[in-house]
Tab-separated table of C-alpha atoms in Angstrom:
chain	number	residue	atom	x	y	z
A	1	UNK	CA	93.045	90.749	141.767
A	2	UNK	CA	94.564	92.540	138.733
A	3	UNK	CA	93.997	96.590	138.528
A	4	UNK	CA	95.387	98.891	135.763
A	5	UNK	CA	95.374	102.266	135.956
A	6	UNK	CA	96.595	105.245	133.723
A	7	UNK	CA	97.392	108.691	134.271
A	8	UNK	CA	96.396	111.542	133.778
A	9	UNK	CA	92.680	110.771	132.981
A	10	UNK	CA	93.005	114.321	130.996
A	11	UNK	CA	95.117	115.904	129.282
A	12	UNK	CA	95.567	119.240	127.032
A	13	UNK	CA	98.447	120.084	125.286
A	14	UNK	CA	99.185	122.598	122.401
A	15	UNK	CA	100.643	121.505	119.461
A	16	UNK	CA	104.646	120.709	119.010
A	17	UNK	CA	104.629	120.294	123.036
A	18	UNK	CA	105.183	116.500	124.291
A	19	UNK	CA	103.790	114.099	125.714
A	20	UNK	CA	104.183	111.038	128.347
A	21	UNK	CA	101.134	109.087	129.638
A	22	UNK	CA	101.460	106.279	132.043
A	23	UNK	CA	99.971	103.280	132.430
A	24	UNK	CA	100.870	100.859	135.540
A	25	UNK	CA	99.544	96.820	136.277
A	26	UNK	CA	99.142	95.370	140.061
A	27	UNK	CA	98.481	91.827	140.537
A	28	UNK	CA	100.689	90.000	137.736
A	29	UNK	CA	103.945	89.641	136.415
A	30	UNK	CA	105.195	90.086	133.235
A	31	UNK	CA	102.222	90.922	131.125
A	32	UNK	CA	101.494	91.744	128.085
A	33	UNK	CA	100.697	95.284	127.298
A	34	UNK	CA	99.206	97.361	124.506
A	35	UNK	CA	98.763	100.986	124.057
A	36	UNK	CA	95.319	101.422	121.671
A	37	UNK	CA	94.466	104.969	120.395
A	38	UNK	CA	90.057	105.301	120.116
A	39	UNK	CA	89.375	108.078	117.420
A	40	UNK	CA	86.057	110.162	117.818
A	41	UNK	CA	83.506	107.476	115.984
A	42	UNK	CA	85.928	105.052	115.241
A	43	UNK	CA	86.892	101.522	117.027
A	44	UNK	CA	90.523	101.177	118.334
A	45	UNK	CA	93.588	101.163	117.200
A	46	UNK	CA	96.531	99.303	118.090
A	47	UNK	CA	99.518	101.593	118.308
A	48	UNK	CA	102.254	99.453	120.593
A	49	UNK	CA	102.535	96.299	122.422
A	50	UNK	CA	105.328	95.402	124.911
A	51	UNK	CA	105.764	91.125	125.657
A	52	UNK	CA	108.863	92.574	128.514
A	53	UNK	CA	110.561	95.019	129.200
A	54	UNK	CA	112.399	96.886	126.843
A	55	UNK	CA	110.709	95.125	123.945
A	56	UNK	CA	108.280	97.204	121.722
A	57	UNK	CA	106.873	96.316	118.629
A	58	UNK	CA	104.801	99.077	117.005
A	59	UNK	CA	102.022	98.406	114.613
A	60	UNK	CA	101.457	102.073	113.269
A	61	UNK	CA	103.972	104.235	112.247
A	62	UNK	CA	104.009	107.700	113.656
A	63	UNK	CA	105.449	110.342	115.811
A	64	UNK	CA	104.625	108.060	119.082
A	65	UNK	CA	106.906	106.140	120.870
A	66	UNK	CA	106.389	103.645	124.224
A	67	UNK	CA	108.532	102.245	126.121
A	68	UNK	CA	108.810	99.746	128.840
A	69	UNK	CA	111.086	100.677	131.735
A	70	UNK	CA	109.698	98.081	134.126
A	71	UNK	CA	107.525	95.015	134.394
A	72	UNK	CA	104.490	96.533	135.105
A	73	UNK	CA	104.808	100.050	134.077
A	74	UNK	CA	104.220	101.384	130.062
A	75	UNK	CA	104.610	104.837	129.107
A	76	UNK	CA	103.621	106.087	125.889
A	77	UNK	CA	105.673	109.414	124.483
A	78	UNK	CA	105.913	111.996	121.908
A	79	UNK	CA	108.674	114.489	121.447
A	80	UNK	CA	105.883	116.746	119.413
A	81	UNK	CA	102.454	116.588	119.186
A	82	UNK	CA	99.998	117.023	116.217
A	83	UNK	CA	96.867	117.867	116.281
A	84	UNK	CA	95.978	114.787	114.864
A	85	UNK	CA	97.026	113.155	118.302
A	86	UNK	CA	94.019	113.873	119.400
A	87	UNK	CA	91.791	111.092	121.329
A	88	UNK	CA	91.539	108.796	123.712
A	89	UNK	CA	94.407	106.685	125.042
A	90	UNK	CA	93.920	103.348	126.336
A	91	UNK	CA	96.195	101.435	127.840
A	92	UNK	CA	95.140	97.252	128.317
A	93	UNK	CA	96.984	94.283	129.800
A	94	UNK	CA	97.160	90.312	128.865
A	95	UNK	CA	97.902	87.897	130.551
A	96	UNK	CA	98.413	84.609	128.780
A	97	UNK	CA	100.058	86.844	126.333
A	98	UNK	CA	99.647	84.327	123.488
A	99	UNK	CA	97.108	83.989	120.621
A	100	UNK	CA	93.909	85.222	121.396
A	101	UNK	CA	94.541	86.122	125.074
A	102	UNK	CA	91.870	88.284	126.290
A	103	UNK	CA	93.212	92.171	126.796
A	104	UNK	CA	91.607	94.199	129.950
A	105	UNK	CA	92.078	97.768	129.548
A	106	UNK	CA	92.664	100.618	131.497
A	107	UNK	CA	90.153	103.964	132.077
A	108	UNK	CA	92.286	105.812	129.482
A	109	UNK	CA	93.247	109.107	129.092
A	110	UNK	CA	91.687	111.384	126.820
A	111	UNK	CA	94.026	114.004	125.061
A	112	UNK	CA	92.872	117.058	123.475
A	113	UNK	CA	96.355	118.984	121.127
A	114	UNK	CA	95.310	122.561	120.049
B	1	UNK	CA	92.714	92.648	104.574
B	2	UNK	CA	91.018	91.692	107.605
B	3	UNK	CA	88.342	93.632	108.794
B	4	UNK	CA	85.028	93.906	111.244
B	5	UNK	CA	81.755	95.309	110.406
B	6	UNK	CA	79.131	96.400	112.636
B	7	UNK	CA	76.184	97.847	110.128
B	8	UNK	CA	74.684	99.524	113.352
B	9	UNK	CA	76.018	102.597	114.629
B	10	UNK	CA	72.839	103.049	116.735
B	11	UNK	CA	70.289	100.836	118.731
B	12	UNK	CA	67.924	101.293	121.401
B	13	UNK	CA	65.790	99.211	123.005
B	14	UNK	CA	62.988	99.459	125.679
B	15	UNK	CA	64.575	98.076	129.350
B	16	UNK	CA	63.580	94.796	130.286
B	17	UNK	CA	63.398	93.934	126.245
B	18	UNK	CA	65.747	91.533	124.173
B	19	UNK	CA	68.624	93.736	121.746
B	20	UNK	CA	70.432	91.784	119.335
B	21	UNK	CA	73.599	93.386	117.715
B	22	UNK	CA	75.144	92.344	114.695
B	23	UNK	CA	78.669	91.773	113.487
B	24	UNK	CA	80.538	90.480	110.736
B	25	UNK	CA	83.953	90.063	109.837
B	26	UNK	CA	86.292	88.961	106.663
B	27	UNK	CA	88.833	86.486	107.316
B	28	UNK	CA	90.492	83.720	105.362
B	29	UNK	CA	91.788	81.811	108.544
B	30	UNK	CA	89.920	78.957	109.843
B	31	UNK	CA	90.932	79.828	113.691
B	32	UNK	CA	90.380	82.515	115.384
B	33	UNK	CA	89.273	84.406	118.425
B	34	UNK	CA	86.308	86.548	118.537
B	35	UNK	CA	85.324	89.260	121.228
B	36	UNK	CA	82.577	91.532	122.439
B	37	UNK	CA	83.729	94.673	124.375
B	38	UNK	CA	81.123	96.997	126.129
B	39	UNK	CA	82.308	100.924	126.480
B	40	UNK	CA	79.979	102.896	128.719
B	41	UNK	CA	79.843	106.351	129.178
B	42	UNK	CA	83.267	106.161	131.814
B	43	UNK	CA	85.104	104.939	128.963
B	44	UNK	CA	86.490	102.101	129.928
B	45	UNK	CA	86.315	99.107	128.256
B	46	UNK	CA	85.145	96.015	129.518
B	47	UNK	CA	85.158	92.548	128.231
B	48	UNK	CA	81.619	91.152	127.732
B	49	UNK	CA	82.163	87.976	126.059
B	50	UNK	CA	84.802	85.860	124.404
B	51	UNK	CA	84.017	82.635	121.908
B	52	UNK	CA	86.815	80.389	120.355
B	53	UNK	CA	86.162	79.873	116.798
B	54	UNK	CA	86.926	75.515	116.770
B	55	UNK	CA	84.053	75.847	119.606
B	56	UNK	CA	81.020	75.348	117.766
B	57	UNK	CA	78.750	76.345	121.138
B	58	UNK	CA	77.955	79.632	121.372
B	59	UNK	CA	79.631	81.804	124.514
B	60	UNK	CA	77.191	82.710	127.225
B	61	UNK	CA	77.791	85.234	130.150
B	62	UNK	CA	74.527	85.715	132.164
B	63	UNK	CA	72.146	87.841	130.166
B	64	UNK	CA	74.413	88.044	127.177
B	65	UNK	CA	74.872	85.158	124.766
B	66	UNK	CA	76.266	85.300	121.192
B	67	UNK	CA	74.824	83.847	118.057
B	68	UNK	CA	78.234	82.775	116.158
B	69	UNK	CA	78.335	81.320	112.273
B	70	UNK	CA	81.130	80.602	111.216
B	71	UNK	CA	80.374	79.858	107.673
B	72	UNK	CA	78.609	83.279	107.332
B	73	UNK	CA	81.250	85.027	109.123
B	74	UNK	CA	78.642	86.342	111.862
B	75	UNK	CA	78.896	86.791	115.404
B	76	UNK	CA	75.781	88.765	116.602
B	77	UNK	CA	75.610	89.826	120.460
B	78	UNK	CA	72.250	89.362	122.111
B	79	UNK	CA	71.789	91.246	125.516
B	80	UNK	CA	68.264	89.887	127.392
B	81	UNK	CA	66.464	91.852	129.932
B	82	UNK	CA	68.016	95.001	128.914
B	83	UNK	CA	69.056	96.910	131.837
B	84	UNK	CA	69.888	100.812	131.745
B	85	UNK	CA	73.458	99.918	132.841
B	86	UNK	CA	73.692	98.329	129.588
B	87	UNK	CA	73.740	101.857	127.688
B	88	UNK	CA	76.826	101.786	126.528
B	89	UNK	CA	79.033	101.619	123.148
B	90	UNK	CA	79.452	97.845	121.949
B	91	UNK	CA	82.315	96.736	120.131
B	92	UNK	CA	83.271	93.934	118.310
B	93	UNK	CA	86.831	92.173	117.996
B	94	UNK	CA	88.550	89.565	116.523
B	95	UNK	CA	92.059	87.904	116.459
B	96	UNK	CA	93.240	85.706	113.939
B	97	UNK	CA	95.271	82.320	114.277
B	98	UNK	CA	98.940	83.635	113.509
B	99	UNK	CA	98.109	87.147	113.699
B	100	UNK	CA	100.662	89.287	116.278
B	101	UNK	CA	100.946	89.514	119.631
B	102	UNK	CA	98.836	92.282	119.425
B	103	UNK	CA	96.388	91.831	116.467
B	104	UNK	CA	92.888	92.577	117.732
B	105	UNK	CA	91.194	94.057	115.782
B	106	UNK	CA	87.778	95.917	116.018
B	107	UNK	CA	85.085	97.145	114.571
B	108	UNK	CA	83.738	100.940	114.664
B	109	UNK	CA	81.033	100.074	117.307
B	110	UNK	CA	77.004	99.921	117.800
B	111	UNK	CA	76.028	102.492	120.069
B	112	UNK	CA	73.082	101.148	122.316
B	113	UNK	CA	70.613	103.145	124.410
B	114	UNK	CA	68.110	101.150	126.961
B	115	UNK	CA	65.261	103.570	127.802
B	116	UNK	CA	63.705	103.685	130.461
């Protein structure tokens, strides 16, 4: 069976610092993956999705950046943080990677930037 | 632009009782995907139930089933026998025919509460 998992689970940073969180798939090959950003009260937001490695398409723009160094394995980056980074991470996989494919996500990672 | 609505921010409902959760969304495409996604309190989120819009049978998944019309733009979430592992945030999603890779998009949530 399929498993994703991101790291860390928490993280605090102060502002202007960076950042790199992880997020790894077992069980498939060449998924799609997404990197969603879940504001306090709000629903998600998409912020990057990957179809292979090395290919990134980013729907928001900001001081973020992802990348896709392997099959299985998307990290999401910042040179420096703002507070407004804030929240929770999520990191989610697809398989069928077409139309309407359904996305399972990670745990997340929830990032506080003071 | 396309958007979800869920009017609820907050439910609860007594356990073993019936909790129906509303959603709308604005769309001019004809096909589409819609989703429910439960968040409990771990955070991660899990996929509850998924319905095809050309489907005109509403999705079932044991003691969840959806209520979906299309013509109203409606796709209400109704969770029977409410259990207290239900307690959770609820959110709806929906993907539009020709949208991105990654074009899900959701709405803000319902946050349910089954007392005991």
């Amino acid at each position: 069976s399929q498993t994703i998992h991101q790291w860390p689970a928490t993280l605090v940073q102060p502002v202007g610092s960076p950042l790199s969180l992880e997020c790894t798939v077992e069980g498939t090959s060449n998924p799609n993956l997404y990197w969603y950003r879940q504001a306090a009260g709000r629903g998600l937001q998409l912020l990057f999705y990957s179809v292979g490695i090395g290919q990134i398409s980013s729907e928001v723009p900001q001081n973020l950046s992802a990348s896709r160094p392997q099959d299985r394995q998307f990290i999401l980056s910042s040179k420096k943080l703002l507070l407004s980074d804030s929240g929770f991470y999520l990191c989610a996989w697809g398989l069928e990677g077409g139309w309407g494919d359904t996305q399972y996500f990670g745990p997340g990672t929830r990032l506080t930037v003071l | 632009a396309q958007t979800v609505t869920q009017s609820q921010p907050e439910m609860s409902v007594q356990e073993a009782e019936t909790v129906t959760l509303s959603c709308t969304y604005d769309t001019s495409e004809s096909n589409y995907y819609l989703f429910w996604y439960k968040q409990p309190p771990s955070r991660q989120m899990i996929l509850v139930i998924r319905q095809e819009a050309y489907k005109q049978q509403n999705a079932t998944e044991n003691r969840f089933s959806v209520n979906f019309q299309k013509a109203a733009k409606s796709f209400s979430l109704k969770i029977s026998d409410s259990q207290l592992g239900d307690t959770a945030m609820y959110f709806c999603a929906f993907w539009p025919y020709g949208g991105s890779q990654g074009n899900l998009i959701f709405g803000k949530g319902t946050k349910l509460s089954v007392k005991p």
